Structures are given as C-alpha cells and as structure tokens.
Amino acid sequence: MLTRKQHELLLFLHAHLNEHGVSPSFDEMKEALGLKSKSGIHRLITGLEERGFIRRLPHRARAIEVVRLPENMGGKTGFAPNVIEGGRRPGLSGAKVANDSEAVSLPLYGRIAAGTPIEALRDHAAYVDVPADLLGRGEHYALQVEGDSMVEAGILDGDTVVIERSDQAENGAIVVALVDDGEVTLKRFRRRGGAIALEPANRNYEPRLFPPDRVKVQGRLIGLLRRY
C-alpha cells in the first residue's frame, strides 16, 4: 500500500524513464511533487525501494529502475485518496487535527488479528498520527495488527493499519470484516458464487468461506504505518 505522494513519485519516475531513458534529478522530482525539500524525496524513494517498487542501481548517478507498478493500474491506479487541505478537515469524523498541519490524529481501536480473528478492542483514549495526504474524505480509524497471515501483502505483525470506514468492498480489497457479530479480522475480501471468502496472504493459511449474512464489512485498508 502506497501513500499518495509515493504513488505520485512512482508514476513520475515511470513516465520520465519511458520518455528520457534516465531517471529524473532530485530537483525535478521535488518540483513535480510540489515538495519544498529534497529530504522529502529521499524519504519517498526509500519507502518505494523498501516496498519493492523501485531499485537504485549502484555506482551510477541518477540510476533508479522501476521494478513494478501498483496492481490493476493499467496506466491508472484505483488508489487515489483525496488530499485533505489545511485547516478544518471535513469528513474526518472521530479524527483530531495534530499540531503538525500535515498530520491527522486518528482513533486507535486496539488490536486486530491478521491470523486468528479476535474482537477489536476500542480504546477511545488512544490516537495515532498519520499523514494527512494518506486519507480521503470519509471516516477513518486505525488498528494494530497481530499475526502473520497477511505478510505476503506486506502487512506484518505489529503494523498499524489505516482503515476507511465502509460497509462495502470490491473483490480483492483488503478489509476489516466482522464475522458472526463477534470476530473481527483483516483479510482479502472476495465473492465466490453465493459465498464470501476471507483470504489470507500467507500460503500457510487457508481461506475461510461464509454465507453472506455472516460477514459484515467494517472498513477497507487504505494505508499502513510501521515503526522500526
């Protein structure tokens, strides 16, 4: 999952390489993304490299190779959250504006299992700061991940996932799902005939199938935070 700025930079790198055959300079990247400092570009490039989207080639100046593009891009991507402007941020019910004008504090609703489903613990006293440009105009919250069943989607034990509250999901979306009104889990959502499949992203786990009336979508994944 990419932030909006990471996604913009990846597309700019891809287009620039296709047109010029060489990666752009840091100044060109800074100008294209409307950033004020090169340090922001350094952070974005490091994030893209860590997620396997680009590779920096050693011993060559301005040598960046785009390894892959986001899934289902087809020239465009389905991941395009709206930018939240400074000042009051409409539509962020339950969120607090942090002191940093580029961050928003979201309620942290406890832990969610990415392995065995557990009920999410809601702690309205806990908040986590997330980049404003990661969010759209809906209602958002954060959950801490436990377990390893989503590791092949890049979601690790201890990560904090950012969720947009929603009761609907497209096939293949990673969602927070409520099972039998008592279990909450983070899985990939897929319709299979008349059933709902909650699919892990770990070959050591099997998908779980349910009748549609036993599964309620609580939100969809839009971002991820990780501390090292």
Short mmCIF file of C-alpha atoms in Angstrom, two decimals:
data_model
loop_
_atom_site.label_atom_id
_atom_site.label_comp_id
_atom_site.label_asym_id
_atom_site.label_seq_id
_atom_site.Cartn_x
_atom_site.Cartn_y
_atom_site.Cartn_z
CA MET A 1 0.00 0.00 0.00
CA LEU A 2 1.44 3.33 -1.11
CA THR A 3 0.82 6.79 0.22
CA ARG A 4 -0.45 9.35 -2.26
CA LYS A 5 2.97 11.01 -2.59
CA GLN A 6 4.74 7.66 -3.03
CA HIS A 7 2.26 6.79 -5.76
CA GLU A 8 2.74 10.17 -7.50
CA LEU A 9 6.51 9.79 -7.42
CA LEU A 10 6.35 6.23 -8.78
CA LEU A 11 4.23 7.34 -11.74
CA PHE A 12 6.51 10.32 -12.38
CA LEU A 13 9.61 8.07 -12.34
CA HIS A 14 7.94 5.60 -14.70
CA ALA A 15 6.88 8.31 -17.17
CA HIS A 16 10.24 10.11 -17.05
CA LEU A 17 12.19 6.88 -17.64
CA ASN A 18 9.98 5.95 -20.58
CA GLU A 19 10.38 9.40 -22.15
CA HIS A 20 14.04 10.19 -21.42
CA GLY A 21 15.66 6.83 -20.66
CA VAL A 22 17.19 8.20 -17.45
CA SER A 23 15.71 8.85 -14.03
CA PRO A 24 14.94 12.48 -13.11
CA SER A 25 17.09 14.56 -10.79
CA PHE A 26 16.05 15.20 -7.22
CA ASP A 27 15.21 18.79 -8.16
CA GLU A 28 12.93 17.57 -10.95
CA MET A 29 11.22 15.13 -8.58
CA LYS A 30 10.84 17.83 -5.93
CA GLU A 31 9.28 20.22 -8.44
CA ALA A 32 6.97 17.57 -9.92
CA LEU A 33 5.57 16.65 -6.48
CA GLY A 34 5.43 20.19 -5.16
CA LEU A 35 7.73 19.47 -2.21
CA LYS A 36 9.91 22.08 -0.54
CA SER A 37 12.93 19.96 0.32
CA LYS A 38 14.96 17.10 -1.12
CA SER A 39 14.72 15.26 2.18
CA GLY A 40 11.08 14.52 1.41
CA ILE A 41 12.12 12.96 -1.90
CA HIS A 42 14.74 10.86 -0.10
CA ARG A 43 12.05 9.50 2.24
CA LEU A 44 9.69 8.71 -0.63
CA ILE A 45 12.40 6.91 -2.62
CA THR A 46 13.43 4.89 0.42
CA GLY A 47 9.81 3.91 1.01
CA LEU A 48 9.33 2.82 -2.60
CA GLU A 49 12.56 0.84 -2.50
CA GLU A 50 11.62 -0.90 0.74
CA ARG A 51 8.27 -1.92 -0.76
CA GLY A 52 9.92 -3.36 -3.86
CA PHE A 53 8.57 -0.84 -6.40
CA ILE A 54 11.95 0.62 -7.41
CA ARG A 55 15.62 -0.31 -7.27
CA ARG A 56 18.59 2.04 -7.02
CA LEU A 57 21.42 0.84 -9.23
CA PRO A 58 24.87 1.01 -7.58
CA HIS A 59 27.80 3.02 -8.90
CA ARG A 60 25.63 5.05 -11.27
CA ALA A 61 24.40 8.59 -10.79
CA ARG A 62 20.64 9.15 -11.08
CA ALA A 63 20.13 5.42 -11.65
CA ILE A 64 16.69 4.31 -10.48
CA GLU A 65 14.85 1.39 -12.02
CA VAL A 66 11.07 0.94 -11.69
CA VAL A 67 10.64 -2.73 -10.78
CA ARG A 68 6.85 -2.86 -10.69
CA LEU A 69 3.75 -0.70 -10.68
CA PRO A 70 0.71 -0.97 -8.40
CA GLU A 71 -1.67 -3.84 -9.17
CA ASN A 72 -4.59 -3.19 -11.53
CA MET A 73 -3.01 0.07 -12.60
CA GLY A 74 -3.48 -0.21 -16.33
CA GLY A 75 -1.95 3.26 -16.73
CA LYS A 76 -4.02 4.49 -13.81
CA THR A 77 -4.49 3.24 -10.30
CA GLY A 78 -7.62 2.69 -8.29
CA PHE A 79 -5.85 4.09 -5.23
CA ALA A 80 -6.32 7.84 -5.33
CA PRO A 81 -7.28 9.31 -1.97
CA ASN A 82 -8.28 12.95 -1.84
CA VAL A 83 -5.83 15.42 -0.36
CA ILE A 84 -7.01 16.92 2.91
CA GLU A 85 -6.38 20.64 2.86
CA GLY A 86 -5.03 22.62 5.80
CA GLY A 87 -7.36 23.99 8.46
CA ARG A 88 -10.50 22.10 9.31
CA ARG A 89 -10.67 18.72 7.61
CA PRO A 90 -14.24 17.84 6.62
CA GLY A 91 -15.43 14.28 6.75
CA LEU A 92 -12.91 13.01 9.31
CA SER A 93 -15.40 12.06 12.00
CA GLY A 94 -13.63 10.98 15.17
CA ALA A 95 -10.29 12.38 13.99
CA LYS A 96 -8.26 15.16 15.59
CA VAL A 97 -6.02 17.57 13.72
CA ALA A 98 -2.50 17.17 15.11
CA ASN A 99 -0.21 20.13 15.79
CA ASP A 100 1.64 19.32 12.59
CA SER A 101 -0.57 20.66 9.79
CA GLU A 102 0.44 17.70 7.63
CA ALA A 103 -0.73 15.05 10.12
CA VAL A 104 -4.11 13.91 11.45
CA SER A 105 -4.68 12.02 14.71
CA LEU A 106 -6.97 9.02 14.21
CA PRO A 107 -8.60 6.98 16.97
CA LEU A 108 -6.69 3.75 17.56
CA TYR A 109 -9.22 0.99 18.12
CA GLY A 110 -6.99 -1.61 19.71
CA ARG A 111 -5.66 -4.73 18.02
CA ILE A 112 -6.93 -6.77 15.11
CA ALA A 113 -5.76 -10.26 14.27
CA ALA A 114 -4.26 -10.97 10.88
CA GLY A 115 -4.15 -14.65 11.86
CA THR A 116 -6.86 -15.86 14.23
CA PRO A 117 -9.81 -13.45 14.36
CA ILE A 118 -10.36 -11.55 17.61
CA GLU A 119 -12.75 -8.84 18.61
CA ALA A 120 -11.25 -5.41 18.12
CA LEU A 121 -10.80 -3.54 21.40
CA ARG A 122 -11.98 0.04 21.12
CA ASP A 123 -9.96 2.50 23.19
CA HIS A 124 -11.24 6.00 22.50
CA ALA A 125 -8.42 7.50 24.57
CA ALA A 126 -5.74 6.28 22.16
CA TYR A 127 -4.81 8.09 18.96
CA VAL A 128 -2.17 7.72 16.26
CA ASP A 129 -0.84 10.43 13.91
CA VAL A 130 -0.98 9.67 10.20
CA PRO A 131 -0.03 11.76 7.13
CA ALA A 132 -2.98 13.87 6.00
CA ASP A 133 -2.44 13.02 2.33
CA LEU A 134 -3.00 9.35 3.14
CA LEU A 135 -6.66 10.00 3.90
CA GLY A 136 -9.71 10.61 1.78
CA ARG A 137 -12.85 12.43 2.88
CA GLY A 138 -14.52 9.53 4.66
CA GLU A 139 -14.36 8.46 8.30
CA HIS A 140 -11.14 6.75 9.31
CA TYR A 141 -9.63 4.85 12.22
CA ALA A 142 -6.52 2.81 12.94
CA LEU A 143 -5.93 -0.73 14.19
CA GLN A 144 -2.81 -2.55 15.30
CA VAL A 145 -2.15 -5.86 13.56
CA GLU A 146 -1.43 -9.11 15.35
CA GLY A 147 -0.38 -12.26 13.49
CA ASP A 148 1.30 -13.17 10.24
CA SER A 149 -1.48 -14.22 7.88
CA MET A 150 -1.13 -11.07 5.70
CA VAL A 151 2.66 -11.00 5.37
CA GLU A 152 2.62 -11.65 1.62
CA ALA A 153 0.59 -8.45 1.23
CA GLY A 154 3.32 -6.59 3.13
CA ILE A 155 1.33 -6.40 6.39
CA LEU A 156 3.42 -7.54 9.35
CA ASP A 157 2.78 -8.29 13.00
CA GLY A 158 2.86 -5.02 14.92
CA ASP A 159 1.97 -2.79 11.95
CA THR A 160 -0.72 -0.15 12.31
CA VAL A 161 -3.28 -0.19 9.51
CA VAL A 162 -5.34 2.82 8.50
CA ILE A 163 -8.95 1.94 7.71
CA GLU A 164 -11.62 3.91 5.86
CA ARG A 165 -14.97 3.04 7.40
CA SER A 166 -17.21 1.35 4.82
CA ASP A 167 -19.81 -1.41 4.71
CA GLN A 168 -18.98 -2.39 1.12
CA ALA A 169 -15.89 -3.72 -0.64
CA GLU A 170 -14.75 -4.67 -4.12
CA ASN A 171 -13.43 -8.12 -4.88
CA GLY A 172 -9.79 -8.37 -3.87
CA ALA A 173 -9.87 -5.46 -1.42
CA ILE A 174 -8.26 -5.91 2.00
CA VAL A 175 -10.95 -5.25 4.57
CA VAL A 176 -11.81 -5.33 8.24
CA ALA A 177 -14.54 -7.97 8.40
CA LEU A 178 -16.91 -8.76 11.26
CA VAL A 179 -17.79 -12.47 11.38
CA ASP A 180 -20.89 -13.66 13.23
CA ASP A 181 -21.10 -10.28 15.02
CA GLY A 182 -18.25 -11.31 17.32
CA GLU A 183 -14.98 -11.83 15.45
CA VAL A 184 -13.04 -9.12 13.65
CA THR A 185 -10.30 -9.93 11.17
CA LEU A 186 -8.18 -8.29 8.48
CA LYS A 187 -8.35 -10.28 5.26
CA ARG A 188 -8.75 -10.00 1.49
CA PHE A 189 -12.44 -9.95 0.56
CA ARG A 190 -13.72 -12.00 -2.35
CA ARG A 191 -17.13 -13.18 -3.53
CA ARG A 192 -17.22 -16.83 -4.62
CA GLY A 193 -20.60 -17.69 -6.07
CA GLY A 194 -23.05 -17.36 -3.22
CA ALA A 195 -20.38 -17.24 -0.53
CA ILE A 196 -17.91 -14.73 0.90
CA ALA A 197 -14.25 -15.76 1.09
CA LEU A 198 -11.91 -14.11 3.58
CA GLU A 199 -8.48 -14.85 2.14
CA PRO A 200 -5.15 -14.63 3.97
CA ALA A 201 -1.97 -13.51 2.24
CA ASN A 202 0.13 -16.34 3.62
CA ARG A 203 0.34 -19.74 1.96
CA ASN A 204 0.35 -21.38 5.40
CA TYR A 205 -3.26 -20.31 5.99
CA GLU A 206 -6.44 -21.39 4.23
CA PRO A 207 -9.24 -19.06 3.08
CA ARG A 208 -12.42 -19.13 5.13
CA LEU A 209 -15.81 -19.31 3.41
CA PHE A 210 -19.02 -17.91 4.89
CA PRO A 211 -22.60 -17.28 3.81
CA PRO A 212 -23.01 -13.57 3.06
CA ASP A 213 -25.23 -13.00 6.11
CA ARG A 214 -22.38 -14.00 8.44
CA VAL A 215 -19.88 -11.38 7.20
CA LYS A 216 -20.15 -7.62 7.59
CA VAL A 217 -17.53 -5.32 6.10
CA GLN A 218 -16.41 -2.75 8.67
CA GLY A 219 -13.90 -0.84 6.52
CA ARG A 220 -11.25 -1.10 3.84
CA LEU A 221 -7.49 -0.78 4.13
CA ILE A 222 -6.04 2.44 2.71
CA GLY A 223 -2.67 2.69 4.40
CA LEU A 224 -0.10 1.21 6.75
CA LEU A 225 2.28 2.61 9.34
CA ARG A 226 5.38 0.78 10.55
CA ARG A 227 7.90 1.55 13.26
CA TYR A 228 11.42 0.12 13.07
#
